[in-house]
């Protein structure tokens, strides 16, 4: 199959590269010339484990190419995937900004030749694919096309394996012809028994929001249970284990922490709330999850303050991990971006380390944070260590070394990486989340 991918952001780049790895001929298009020049050389603008190797391999094997020229890329395509950004609108009202999608639809429309399926890959409100269809028909009345929705369920940091071994692929289609093409594109997965869920276009669009909202609810739920654990002296790790073994609940996404972040859950929960309101309905459970998430970040600030004796003013806080989760350099809506400014404002000195995210962090966090070369340098002379993101390299720290280098042996483990009993026996004043 000939596939054209519009947009070489996170989703477009991973999806296009993985399609090429399946054996399809893929052309990725982006307007940013500098990005395309770099990609042609195999230089990846994001940190995603395994992606650079796969990009280089598929370029050299002739299945993957990059261009800024949409006029060349679209006519030969059997399917054009639109994977451009859908940021929250500048009005700050939770609506997704669809300008890039509609612009892409117009440009694609002008160059369609022969039957083509135009697929929405970006996360978009219900009704967007229909609007894309209208735009294409208006721009190019002769175009022979169908639109489809094919939401992505990739996690940053695990995107390649998520793509190659998904739980399911959802395709929203209206015609058999479009379904055939999409099924052929995903055939390599089908052979590995991946279920393909074919639905209407609206169902596919909503399924994406429902999936992310459900996961956000699950995280906020366990965060609230963690807080209850702290009040009653129970242990949330054991509770997560006990309830997670029930197949109806499932053990994944039951890790308490400083709140969910990233480019998806915060944006998609708000967008879902707006979509639902427009239709005169409610998603109160999702609204509550969003509120709980904001409160959780504030609670972490309070937790740190209490652990250093009631005020962070003049205290040195060592923060390990800044990104919203490990194996990414992404700082978008990272809990650190709320928690650290609050600590700074209250007079703390912050020494921070992150294995991949420090460059990004400089753009997201206020000036004044002292970036360190490693966890040990961050902890030296600190009044408190805060483990913010559970990078593997923070899971087996030389705790004796950390403790002796600190001013006071206070450890706030916001990801419950360490065993509270062991930490206390090592002489730390330790707290986790719901895990004293
Ligand atoms: C999420 C979904 O997991 C993907 O399926 C989806 O495709 C993607 O959004 C998207 O819409 O593009 P992602 O944002 O990359 O993926 O990251 P997750 O691994 O889901 O983590 C999101 C946040 O939840 C992180 O801040 C993480 O620390 C937090 N989290 C996750 C918890 O606090 N506890 C958990 O048990 C799990």
Coordinates of C-alpha atoms and ligand atoms in Angstrom, one line a residue:
X1 CA 0.0 0.0 0.0
X2 CA 1.1 3.6 -0.6
X3 CA 0.5 5.6 2.5
X4 CA 1.0 9.4 3.0
X5 CA 1.2 10.7 6.5
X6 CA 0.5 14.4 7.0
X7 CA 2.3 15.6 10.1
X8 CA 5.6 14.3 11.6
X9 CA 4.8 15.0 15.2
X10 CA 4.8 12.2 17.7
X11 CA 1.8 10.2 16.3
X12 CA 2.6 10.8 12.6
X13 CA 6.2 9.8 12.9
X14 CA 5.7 6.7 15.0
X15 CA 2.7 5.6 12.9
X16 CA 4.4 6.3 9.5
X17 CA 7.6 4.5 10.5
X18 CA 5.7 1.5 11.9
X19 CA 3.6 1.2 8.7
X20 CA 6.9 1.2 6.7
X21 CA 8.2 -1.5 9.0
X22 CA 5.1 -3.5 8.0
X23 CA 6.3 -3.3 4.4
X24 CA 4.1 -0.4 3.1
X25 CA 5.6 2.5 1.1
X26 CA 5.2 5.6 3.3
X27 CA 5.8 9.3 2.6
X28 CA 5.7 11.6 5.6
X29 CA 4.9 15.2 4.9
X30 CA 5.6 18.2 7.1
X31 CA 5.6 21.9 6.5
X32 CA 8.7 22.5 8.7
X33 CA 11.6 22.3 6.3
X34 CA 14.3 22.0 9.0
X35 CA 12.5 19.0 10.6
X36 CA 12.2 17.2 7.2
X37 CA 15.9 17.8 6.4
X38 CA 16.8 16.3 9.7
X39 CA 14.4 13.4 9.4
X40 CA 15.9 12.6 6.0
X41 CA 19.2 12.1 7.8
X42 CA 17.5 9.9 10.4
X43 CA 17.7 12.6 13.1
X44 CA 14.6 12.3 15.3
X45 CA 13.2 15.5 17.0
X46 CA 11.7 13.6 19.9
X47 CA 12.9 11.0 22.4
X48 CA 11.2 7.7 21.8
X49 CA 13.1 4.5 22.5
X50 CA 13.7 2.5 19.3
X51 CA 12.3 5.1 16.9
X52 CA 15.6 6.4 15.5
X53 CA 16.8 2.8 14.6
X54 CA 13.5 2.1 12.9
X55 CA 13.4 5.3 11.0
X56 CA 17.0 4.8 9.7
X57 CA 16.3 1.2 8.8
X58 CA 13.2 2.0 6.8
X59 CA 14.8 4.9 5.0
X60 CA 17.7 2.8 3.9
X61 CA 15.4 0.0 2.8
X62 CA 13.5 2.5 0.7
X63 CA 10.1 2.2 2.3
X64 CA 10.1 5.5 4.2
X65 CA 10.7 9.0 2.9
X66 CA 10.1 12.6 4.1
X67 CA 9.1 15.6 2.1
X68 CA 7.6 19.1 2.5
X69 CA 5.9 18.7 -0.9
X70 CA 2.3 17.6 -0.5
X71 CA 1.7 17.8 -4.2
X72 CA 4.0 14.8 -4.8
X73 CA 2.9 12.8 -1.8
X74 CA -0.8 12.8 -2.1
X75 CA -1.8 11.7 -5.6
X76 CA -0.2 8.3 -5.5
X77 CA -1.5 7.4 -2.0
X78 CA -4.1 4.7 -1.3
X79 CA -4.6 6.2 2.1
X80 CA -3.7 9.6 3.5
X81 CA -3.5 9.8 7.3
X82 CA -3.9 13.2 8.9
X83 CA -1.8 13.3 12.1
X84 CA -1.4 17.0 12.8
X85 CA -1.7 18.6 16.2
X86 CA -4.9 19.3 17.9
X87 CA -3.8 21.6 20.8
X88 CA -6.3 22.9 23.4
X89 CA -7.7 26.1 21.8
X90 CA -6.1 29.3 22.8
X91 CA -9.3 30.4 24.4
X92 CA -8.4 28.1 27.2
X93 CA -11.9 26.6 27.3
X94 CA -11.0 23.0 26.8
X95 CA -12.0 22.9 23.1
X96 CA -9.5 21.2 20.7
X97 CA -8.2 23.6 18.1
X98 CA -9.0 21.9 14.8
X99 CA -7.4 24.5 12.5
X100 CA -4.5 22.3 11.5
X101 CA -6.8 19.4 10.7
X102 CA -9.0 21.5 8.4
X103 CA -6.0 23.2 6.7
X104 CA -4.6 19.7 6.1
X105 CA -7.9 18.5 4.7
X106 CA -8.0 21.4 2.2
X107 CA -4.4 20.8 1.0
X108 CA -4.9 17.1 0.7
X109 CA -8.2 17.6 -1.2
X110 CA -6.5 19.7 -3.9
X111 CA -4.1 16.8 -4.8
X112 CA -6.2 13.7 -4.6
X113 CA -6.1 11.4 -7.6
X114 CA -8.0 8.2 -7.9
X115 CA -9.8 6.6 -5.0
X116 CA -8.2 7.5 -1.6
X117 CA -9.2 7.0 2.0
X118 CA -8.5 10.0 4.1
X119 CA -8.0 8.9 7.7
X120 CA -8.2 11.1 10.8
X121 CA -5.4 9.8 13.1
X122 CA -5.3 12.8 15.4
X123 CA -7.6 12.8 18.4
X124 CA -10.5 14.9 17.3
X125 CA -14.0 15.7 18.6
X126 CA -17.0 13.7 17.3
X127 CA -18.0 15.1 14.0
X128 CA -14.6 16.1 12.8
X129 CA -14.3 13.4 10.2
X130 CA -17.6 14.5 8.7
X131 CA -16.4 18.0 8.6
X132 CA -13.2 16.9 6.9
X133 CA -15.3 15.0 4.3
X134 CA -17.3 18.2 3.6
X135 CA -14.2 20.3 3.2
X136 CA -12.7 17.8 0.8
X137 CA -15.9 17.6 -1.3
X138 CA -16.1 21.4 -1.4
X139 CA -12.4 22.0 -2.3
X140 CA -12.3 19.2 -4.9
X141 CA -15.8 18.2 -6.1
X142 CA -14.3 15.6 -8.4
X143 CA -12.3 13.8 -5.7
X144 CA -13.1 10.1 -5.2
X145 CA -12.6 9.5 -1.5
X146 CA -14.0 8.2 1.8
X147 CA -13.1 9.5 5.2
X148 CA -12.3 7.2 8.1
X149 CA -11.3 7.6 11.8
X150 CA -8.5 5.5 13.2
X151 CA -7.7 6.7 16.7
X152 CA -4.3 5.9 18.2
X153 CA -3.7 4.3 21.6
X154 CA 0.1 4.6 21.8
X155 CA 1.8 5.5 25.0
X156 CA 4.8 7.7 24.9
X157 CA 8.0 5.8 25.7
X158 CA 6.4 2.5 24.7
X159 CA 4.9 3.6 21.3
X160 CA 6.7 1.2 19.0
X161 CA 5.7 -1.9 21.0
X162 CA 2.2 -0.5 21.5
X163 CA 2.0 -0.1 17.7
X164 CA 3.4 -3.5 16.9
X165 CA 1.4 -5.4 19.6
X166 CA -1.8 -3.4 20.2
X167 CA -4.7 -4.7 22.3
X168 CA -7.0 -3.7 19.4
X169 CA -7.2 -1.4 16.3
X170 CA -10.3 0.7 16.0
X171 CA -11.4 1.8 12.5
X172 CA -14.4 4.0 12.0
X173 CA -15.6 3.7 8.4
X174 CA -18.7 4.1 6.2
X175 CA -17.9 2.0 3.1
X176 CA -16.6 -1.5 2.4
X177 CA -14.0 -0.1 0.1
X178 CA -12.5 2.1 2.9
X179 CA -12.7 -0.8 5.3
X180 CA -10.8 -3.1 2.9
X181 CA -8.0 -0.6 2.5
X182 CA -7.6 -0.1 6.2
X183 CA -7.8 -3.8 6.9
X184 CA -5.0 -4.4 4.4
X185 CA -2.9 -1.7 5.9
X186 CA -3.2 -3.4 9.3
X187 CA -3.0 -6.9 7.9
X188 CA 0.4 -7.7 9.5
X189 CA -1.3 -7.2 13.0
X190 CA -4.4 -9.2 12.0
X191 CA -2.1 -12.1 11.2
X192 CA -0.9 -11.8 14.8
X193 CA -4.5 -12.0 16.0
X194 CA -5.0 -8.4 16.9
X195 CA -8.7 -7.7 16.9
X196 CA -9.9 -5.0 14.6
X197 CA -13.0 -3.2 15.8
X198 CA -14.9 -1.7 12.9
X199 CA -17.4 0.9 13.9
X200 CA -19.1 4.0 12.6
X201 CA -17.0 7.1 12.3
X202 CA -18.6 8.8 15.3
X203 CA -18.1 5.7 17.5
X204 CA -14.4 5.5 16.6
X205 CA -13.9 9.2 17.4
X206 CA -15.7 8.9 20.8
X207 CA -14.0 5.6 21.6
X208 CA -10.6 7.4 21.8
X209 CA -11.9 10.0 24.3
X210 CA -13.7 7.3 26.3
X211 CA -10.5 5.2 26.6
X212 CA -8.4 8.1 27.8
X213 CA -11.1 9.4 30.1
X214 CA -11.5 6.0 31.7
X215 CA -7.8 5.7 32.3
X216 CA -7.7 9.2 33.8
X217 CA -10.6 8.2 36.1
X218 CA -8.8 5.1 37.1
X219 CA -5.7 7.1 38.1
X220 CA -7.7 9.7 40.0
X221 CA -9.6 6.9 41.8
X222 CA -6.5 5.2 43.1
X223 CA -5.0 8.6 44.0
X224 CA -8.0 9.3 46.2
X225 CA -7.9 5.8 47.7
X226 CA -4.2 6.5 48.5
X227 CA -5.2 9.7 50.3
X228 CA -7.7 7.7 52.3
X229 CA -5.0 5.2 53.1
X230 CA -2.9 7.9 54.6
X231 CA -5.8 8.9 56.8
X232 CA -6.7 5.5 58.1
X233 CA -3.2 3.9 58.1
X234 CA -3.8 1.5 55.2
X235 CA -1.4 0.6 52.4
X236 CA -2.5 1.6 48.8
X237 CA 0.0 -0.8 47.1
X238 CA -1.6 -3.7 48.7
X239 CA -5.1 -2.4 48.0
X240 CA -4.1 -1.9 44.3
X241 CA -2.9 -5.5 44.3
X242 CA -6.0 -6.8 46.0
X243 CA -8.5 -5.1 43.7
X244 CA -6.4 -5.4 40.6
X245 CA -6.5 -9.2 40.7
X246 CA -10.2 -8.9 40.0
X247 CA -10.3 -9.4 36.3
X248 CA -13.1 -6.9 36.1
X249 CA -10.9 -4.1 37.5
X250 CA -7.5 -5.1 36.2
X251 CA -4.1 -4.3 37.7
X252 CA -2.9 -1.6 35.2
X253 CA -3.2 2.1 35.9
X254 CA -3.6 1.7 39.6
X255 CA -0.3 3.3 40.6
X256 CA -0.9 6.4 42.8
X257 CA 1.3 9.4 42.2
X258 CA 1.5 13.1 41.9
X259 CA -1.4 13.1 39.3
X260 CA -1.5 12.3 35.6
X261 CA 0.1 14.6 33.1
X262 CA 1.3 14.5 29.5
X263 CA -0.2 15.7 26.2
X264 CA -3.2 13.4 26.3
X265 CA -5.1 12.8 29.5
X266 CA -5.3 16.5 30.6
X267 CA -6.3 17.7 27.1
X268 CA -8.6 14.9 26.2
X269 CA -10.6 14.9 29.5
X270 CA -11.3 18.6 29.0
X271 CA -12.2 18.1 25.4
X272 CA -14.6 15.3 26.2
X273 CA -16.3 17.5 28.9
X274 CA -16.8 20.2 26.2
X275 CA -18.1 17.8 23.6
X276 CA -20.6 16.3 26.1
X277 CA -21.8 19.8 27.3
X278 CA -22.5 20.8 23.7
X279 CA -24.9 17.9 23.5
X280 CA -26.6 18.8 26.8
X281 CA -25.2 15.7 28.6
X282 CA -22.8 15.2 31.5
X283 CA -19.7 13.2 32.3
X284 CA -19.6 14.0 36.0
X285 CA -17.2 11.1 36.8
X286 CA -14.7 12.6 34.4
X287 CA -15.2 16.1 35.8
X288 CA -14.4 14.7 39.2
X289 CA -11.3 12.9 37.9
X290 CA -10.0 16.3 36.6
X291 CA -10.7 18.0 39.9
X292 CA -9.0 15.2 41.8
X293 CA -6.0 15.5 39.6
X294 CA -5.5 19.2 40.2
X295 CA -6.0 18.6 44.0
X296 CA -3.5 15.8 43.9
X297 CA -0.7 18.1 42.7
X298 CA -1.5 20.7 45.4
X299 CA -1.5 17.9 48.0
X300 CA 2.0 16.9 46.9
X301 CA 3.2 20.4 47.6
X302 CA 1.7 20.2 51.1
X303 CA 3.2 16.8 51.6
X304 CA 6.7 18.1 50.8
X305 CA 6.2 21.1 53.0
X306 CA 5.1 19.0 56.0
X307 CA 8.1 16.6 55.5
X308 CA 10.6 19.5 55.9
X309 CA 8.9 20.8 59.0
X310 CA 6.1 23.0 57.8
X311 CA 7.8 25.5 55.5
X312 CA 10.0 25.1 52.5
X313 CA 11.4 28.6 52.7
X314 CA 15.2 28.4 52.7
X315 CA 15.1 24.6 52.3
X316 CA 17.0 22.8 49.5
X317 CA 14.7 20.3 47.7
X318 CA 16.3 17.7 45.3
X319 CA 13.9 16.7 42.6
X320 CA 14.5 13.5 40.8
X321 CA 12.6 13.3 37.5
X322 CA 10.8 16.2 35.8
X323 CA 9.0 14.7 32.7
X324 CA 5.4 13.5 33.1
X325 CA 6.5 9.9 33.0
X326 CA 9.7 8.0 32.4
X327 CA 11.2 7.2 28.9
X328 CA 10.2 10.5 27.4
X329 CA 11.5 14.1 27.3
X330 CA 8.0 15.4 27.3
X331 CA 7.2 18.1 29.9
X332 CA 3.7 18.9 28.7
X333 CA 1.4 19.1 31.8
X334 CA 4.0 17.3 33.8
X335 CA 3.1 17.4 37.6
X336 CA 6.6 18.9 38.1
X337 CA 5.5 22.0 36.1
X338 CA 2.8 22.7 38.8
X339 CA 4.6 21.4 41.9
X340 CA 8.0 23.0 41.4
X341 CA 6.8 26.6 40.7
X342 CA 4.7 26.3 43.9
X343 CA 7.8 25.3 45.9
X344 CA 9.9 28.0 44.4
X345 CA 7.2 30.6 45.2
X346 CA 7.3 29.5 48.8
X347 CA 11.0 30.1 49.0
X348 CA 12.6 26.7 48.3
X349 CA 15.9 26.2 46.5
X350 CA 15.4 23.5 43.9
X351 CA 18.1 21.2 42.6
X352 CA 16.7 19.0 39.8
X353 CA 17.8 16.1 37.6
X354 CA 16.1 14.3 34.8
X355 CA 17.7 11.7 32.4
X356 CA 16.1 13.1 29.2
X357 CA 13.9 16.1 30.1
X358 CA 16.2 18.8 31.3
X359 CA 16.4 20.7 28.1
X360 CA 12.6 20.7 27.7
X361 CA 12.2 21.5 31.4
X362 CA 14.1 24.8 31.0
X363 CA 11.3 26.0 28.7
X364 CA 8.5 24.8 31.0
X365 CA 9.8 25.6 34.4
X366 CA 10.6 29.0 35.9
X367 CA 14.1 30.3 36.1
X368 CA 16.0 29.6 39.3
X369 CA 15.9 25.8 39.2
X370 CA 19.5 24.4 39.4
X371 CA 19.9 21.5 37.0
X372 CA 22.2 18.8 38.1
X373 CA 24.2 16.1 36.3
X374 CA 22.9 13.2 38.3
X375 CA 20.7 12.2 41.2
X376 CA 23.7 12.2 43.7
X377 CA 24.7 15.8 42.7
X378 CA 21.0 16.8 43.2
X379 CA 20.8 15.2 46.6
X380 CA 24.0 16.6 48.0
X381 CA 23.3 19.0 50.9
X382 CA 19.6 18.8 50.2
X383 CA 17.0 19.0 53.0
X384 CA 14.7 16.6 51.2
X385 CA 14.7 14.4 48.1
X386 CA 11.5 14.2 46.1
X387 CA 11.2 11.3 43.6
X388 CA 8.9 12.8 41.0
X389 CA 9.2 10.5 38.0
X390 CA 10.0 6.8 38.3
X391 CA 12.9 6.6 35.8
X392 CA 14.7 3.2 36.0
X393 CA 17.9 4.8 37.1
X394 CA 16.2 6.1 40.3
X395 CA 15.0 2.7 41.2
X396 CA 18.2 1.3 42.6
X397 CA 19.9 4.4 44.0
X398 CA 22.8 4.0 46.4
X399 CA 20.7 5.2 49.3
X400 CA 23.5 5.2 51.9
X401 CA 25.4 7.6 49.6
X402 CA 22.4 9.7 49.2
X403 CA 21.7 9.8 52.9
X404 CA 25.2 10.7 54.0
X405 CA 25.4 13.5 51.4
X406 CA 22.1 15.2 52.5
X407 CA 21.7 17.8 55.1
X408 CA 18.6 16.0 56.4
X409 CA 17.6 12.4 55.4
X410 CA 14.1 13.2 54.2
X411 CA 12.7 11.3 51.3
X412 CA 9.4 12.0 49.6
X413 CA 8.7 9.2 47.1
X414 CA 5.8 10.4 44.9
X415 CA 5.9 7.1 42.8
X416 CA 6.1 4.6 45.7
X417 CA 9.3 3.2 44.2
X418 CA 10.9 2.4 47.6
X419 CA 9.8 0.1 50.4
X420 CA 8.8 2.3 53.4
X421 CA 10.0 -0.3 56.0
X422 CA 13.5 -0.5 54.3
X423 CA 13.7 3.3 54.0
X424 CA 12.9 3.8 57.6
X425 CA 15.4 1.1 58.7
X426 CA 18.0 3.0 56.6
X427 CA 17.3 6.0 58.7
X428 CA 15.2 8.1 56.3
X429 CA 12.3 10.1 57.3
X430 CA 10.3 8.7 54.4
X431 CA 6.9 9.0 52.9
X432 CA 5.2 7.7 49.8
X433 CA 1.7 8.3 48.4
X434 CA -0.8 6.3 50.5
X435 CA 2.1 4.2 51.6
X436 CA 3.6 5.4 54.8
Ligands
LIG1 C1 -2.0 7.9 27.0 C2 -2.7 6.6 26.9 O1 -2.1 5.6 27.8 C3 -2.5 6.0 25.5 O2 -3.2 4.8 25.3 C4 -3.0 7.1 24.5 O3 -2.8 6.6 23.1 C5 -2.2 8.3 24.7 O4 -2.4 8.8 26.0 C6 -2.7 9.4 23.7 O5 -3.9 9.7 23.7 O6 -2.0 9.7 22.7 P1 0.6 8.7 27.5 O7 0.0 10.1 27.7 O8 1.7 8.6 26.6 O9 -0.6 7.7 26.9 O10 1.0 8.2 28.9 P2 0.5 7.1 30.0 O11 1.4 6.0 30.1 O12 -0.9 6.8 29.8 O13 0.6 8.0 31.3 C7 -0.2 9.2 31.5 C8 0.0 9.8 32.8 O14 -0.6 9.0 33.8 C9 1.5 9.9 33.3 O15 1.6 11.2 34.0 C10 1.6 8.8 34.3 O16 2.6 9.0 35.3 C11 0.2 8.7 34.9 N1 -0.1 7.4 35.5 C12 -0.3 6.4 34.7 C13 -0.3 7.3 36.8 O17 -0.1 8.3 37.6 N2 -0.6 6.1 37.4 C14 -0.8 5.0 36.6 O18 -1.1 3.9 37.1 C15 -0.6 5.1 35.2

